[in-house]
Each structure stands twice: as C-alpha cells, then as structure tokens.
Amino acid sequence: MRTREEIERHEHAYLAPFAVRSAESKGRLVAEPAHRYRTAFQRDRDRVLHARAFRRLQYKTQVFPYHEGDHFRNRLTHTLEVAQIARTIARALGANEDLVEAIVLAHDLGHPPFGHAGERVINQLLKAYGGFEHNRQSLRLVDWLEERSERYPGLNLSAETRAGILKHGADFPRYAHPVPLPELGPGPTLEAQIANTADEVAYHTHDLDDGLRADLLEWDALAELDLWRRATDAVREEGARDPRILRPRVTVMVIDLLVSDLIETSAARLARLAPKSASEVQSAEPLIAFSPAIAEQKKAVARYLLDHFYRHYRVVRMAAKAERILTDLWQAYAGDPRQLPPHVLERAQGEPEQRAIADYIAGMTDRFAMDEHQRLFDPQSHV
C-alpha cells in the first residue's frame, strides 16, 4: 500500500531537479487536510475530471459541431489526446506527470461553444468590459463557477495548477478575477510549457486527420508538407498499404515525429542550462522547444491548415452560424436580463451583469446554445 507520503518521497527521488514536486506545493486558496493516498496534483486532476464543465466538453466544438459526425474531434477528445501526448513528454523529461495532466485536463474548460468562432464573438461583445479569453475563463471556472463545497467557490485547486492554466498561452488577465490570482513568477514551469506545446501538437495533427475525413483536405496536396511527406514515407516503409489504416497511421506518425523531436531538443536544452529547481526553469528561456528544422515544418503545417482548412468555405459557414447564434443570445439577454435563469445574475455578486451573461453563454454546449436560440427566437418553441 503506497501512501501519499511514499508517493512524495518517490517524486523527490526520481523526478528531475527542475520538476515541480507536489510536497512543495504553495497550497490552495482555502487550506485543506492532505489526502492519505493522493498528492495535491493528483487531487487537482481528479477534481477537474469530475467537474461538470469537463463533462460539457463532449458537446463543444473543436472544428466541427457535434452534429456533423460522430468521429470528428470535440473539446473532450482533444483534451484527452493532449493529456496523452503531454504525459509522454513529461515522463521522458522527468517532469511531474500529475501536474501536467491536471493543467491539460483543465486547459479548455473555459472554451465557449462553437470553438474559436465562439471565443471571437464573445470577446468582441465584451470589449468594453475587458474582453474574453478562454484560458482566463478556464481559471475563472475552476476558481469561481464550479460548485463542489460550501467552504469555498470553485474547485480550490493548488497554486501550481492554477498558474499553469493561466500561463497556458495566456497573458495576464485584463479583467478582474473574483479571487486572488496565483503567483505566476517570471515565466511558466516546465510542466506548464509541456502542456502548452502538447496542445499545439494535438490540434495540428488531429485537424489534418479530421480535414481528410471530411474531404476538406486532399491527400495528394498534403505531400507538399515536409512533415506529412516524412510521416507518409515512414508508414509505407513499415508496409502499410490499406487506405483505411493509412490516414490514422500517418497521423500517429506525425505525432511521433513531433514528440520525439520535442523531447530530444528539450532534453538537450535542459542539459545545457542545467536548472537546479523549478524556480530556475521559470527564470530561464523557454526550455520546451522543437529543433529549428521541425519547428519550421510545424509552422508550414499551421499555415497550410489556416489557408486550406480553417478558411474552407464549409468551416467559415459553420463559424458564421455560430457567431449569429451567440450574438443573438447575447443581445437577447443583455437587452432583457429577465430572460435569464435567476441563478445567472445572482452569481454576479457585484460584478457587471455582462460578465455573468458571458459566464452563462461560455458554459453552454453547442447543443444547448442552439436549443436556447430556438427557445428564444422561434415563436412555436416551448420555453
């Protein structure tokens, strides 16, 4: 039987010196007794996993809304893919896997319905009130909006997980936060850097896969991408010929090429700089990085996806529909807040009601937002 203390001793002995150790956590906003069998970061991970907002990710868009097909990625499957990639990187580099996983599982909780189209429209509607950004909203959700205890709002996560969520590609918040913000330090921990980069690896590769599945991308045209061509050649050298397995095998190979290069390049940087603590990592240059050659190939993939996938007329049409739906919802609620469920404004507690409306809309799934739009604007719809 392994107790929490034994796990913490194991971390101290086997994690790299620059990893964040759970026994050295800066704690939670509201102090709680330690658990007998789980470390602080394991508890963070489990709290996120059991949160209502985590379950809602199943019906939130990655690129394609849920009704477009059962096999396209959604926010939940994306999050799980990021977690798998991030754990692999963390394990190879001696970082704290549990902290990485806690950050990753929470990183998209604040994403509104309809993906980045939803984020753009809510940010525009909230310009006068500080804007909207999904990483900041993720922190707001775990700090304030989730409900699990009468003793504190939110999930009461550890300071390191909260900082990792906020530093996941985000600048300091431009709008007020209802509880004290975590101490961010000069830069992110290694675990937060891993979470951020694993996110990029996941969405670039699975967007290629989903684009091919939807016939928005063409297999032969992808051969102009060095990374895709390398992955395809490697899979064919293994003997793969069946078209039904070629696409998923090449997708996996792209991930493997990116992750292997990332691990090896980052390990070399860590060996060169030899940080002796997590705080030294935060004061150093970014340590999680690709080699220059792979970084350029990855940029080429990102440019290709922007030109041929995200700007494809079918994707643009879906985004335009999403923007109309969310704009209509906002205008209806802001114009007459009596149309909101009472609990929405009750939660505001002195904040502008526009922020409470944004919380409500951002928490919706695609399905709920479309149904709510119908309830508000279809005269024959039941309320």
JSON list of C-alpha atoms in Angstrom, two decimals, residues 18 20 26 167 184-191 193 270 273-287:
[
{"chain": "A", "resi": 18, "resn": "PHE", "atom": "CA", "xyz": [13.74, 21.11, -12.09]},
{"chain": "A", "resi": 20, "resn": "VAL", "atom": "CA", "xyz": [7.64, 20.74, -9.50]},
{"chain": "A", "resi": 26, "resn": "LYS", "atom": "CA", "xyz": [2.29, 26.52, -2.42]},
{"chain": "A", "resi": 167, "resn": "LYS", "atom": "CA", "xyz": [0.03, 30.62, -18.27]},
{"chain": "A", "resi": 184, "resn": "LEU", "atom": "CA", "xyz": [2.87, 33.48, -11.82]},
{"chain": "A", "resi": 185, "resn": "GLY", "atom": "CA", "xyz": [6.58, 34.10, -11.48]},
{"chain": "A", "resi": 186, "resn": "PRO", "atom": "CA", "xyz": [8.66, 35.42, -14.39]},
{"chain": "A", "resi": 187, "resn": "GLY", "atom": "CA", "xyz": [7.71, 32.50, -16.64]},
{"chain": "A", "resi": 188, "resn": "PRO", "atom": "CA", "xyz": [5.86, 29.19, -16.72]},
{"chain": "A", "resi": 189, "resn": "THR", "atom": "CA", "xyz": [7.02, 26.00, -15.07]},
{"chain": "A", "resi": 190, "resn": "LEU", "atom": "CA", "xyz": [8.32, 23.17, -17.22]},
{"chain": "A", "resi": 191, "resn": "GLU", "atom": "CA", "xyz": [5.00, 21.39, -16.67]},
{"chain": "A", "resi": 193, "resn": "GLN", "atom": "CA", "xyz": [5.34, 24.62, -21.02]},
{"chain": "A", "resi": 270, "resn": "LEU", "atom": "CA", "xyz": [17.84, 21.23, -20.14]},
{"chain": "A", "resi": 273, "resn": "LEU", "atom": "CA", "xyz": [21.24, 25.11, -18.91]},
{"chain": "A", "resi": 274, "resn": "ALA", "atom": "CA", "xyz": [21.07, 22.55, -16.06]},
{"chain": "A", "resi": 275, "resn": "PRO", "atom": "CA", "xyz": [18.36, 24.26, -13.96]},
{"chain": "A", "resi": 276, "resn": "LYS", "atom": "CA", "xyz": [18.54, 23.04, -10.37]},
{"chain": "A", "resi": 277, "resn": "SER", "atom": "CA", "xyz": [14.96, 23.85, -9.39]},
{"chain": "A", "resi": 278, "resn": "ALA", "atom": "CA", "xyz": [11.53, 24.65, -10.75]},
{"chain": "A", "resi": 279, "resn": "SER", "atom": "CA", "xyz": [12.06, 28.32, -9.96]},
{"chain": "A", "resi": 280, "resn": "GLU", "atom": "CA", "xyz": [15.20, 28.36, -12.14]},
{"chain": "A", "resi": 281, "resn": "VAL", "atom": "CA", "xyz": [13.12, 27.00, -15.02]},
{"chain": "A", "resi": 282, "resn": "GLN", "atom": "CA", "xyz": [10.68, 29.88, -14.60]},
{"chain": "A", "resi": 283, "resn": "SER", "atom": "CA", "xyz": [13.54, 32.39, -14.81]},
{"chain": "A", "resi": 284, "resn": "ALA", "atom": "CA", "xyz": [15.17, 30.77, -17.85]},
{"chain": "A", "resi": 285, "resn": "GLU", "atom": "CA", "xyz": [14.43, 30.97, -21.56]},
{"chain": "A", "resi": 286, "resn": "PRO", "atom": "CA", "xyz": [11.71, 28.61, -22.79]},
{"chain": "A", "resi": 287, "resn": "LEU", "atom": "CA", "xyz": [13.03, 25.08, -22.40]}
]
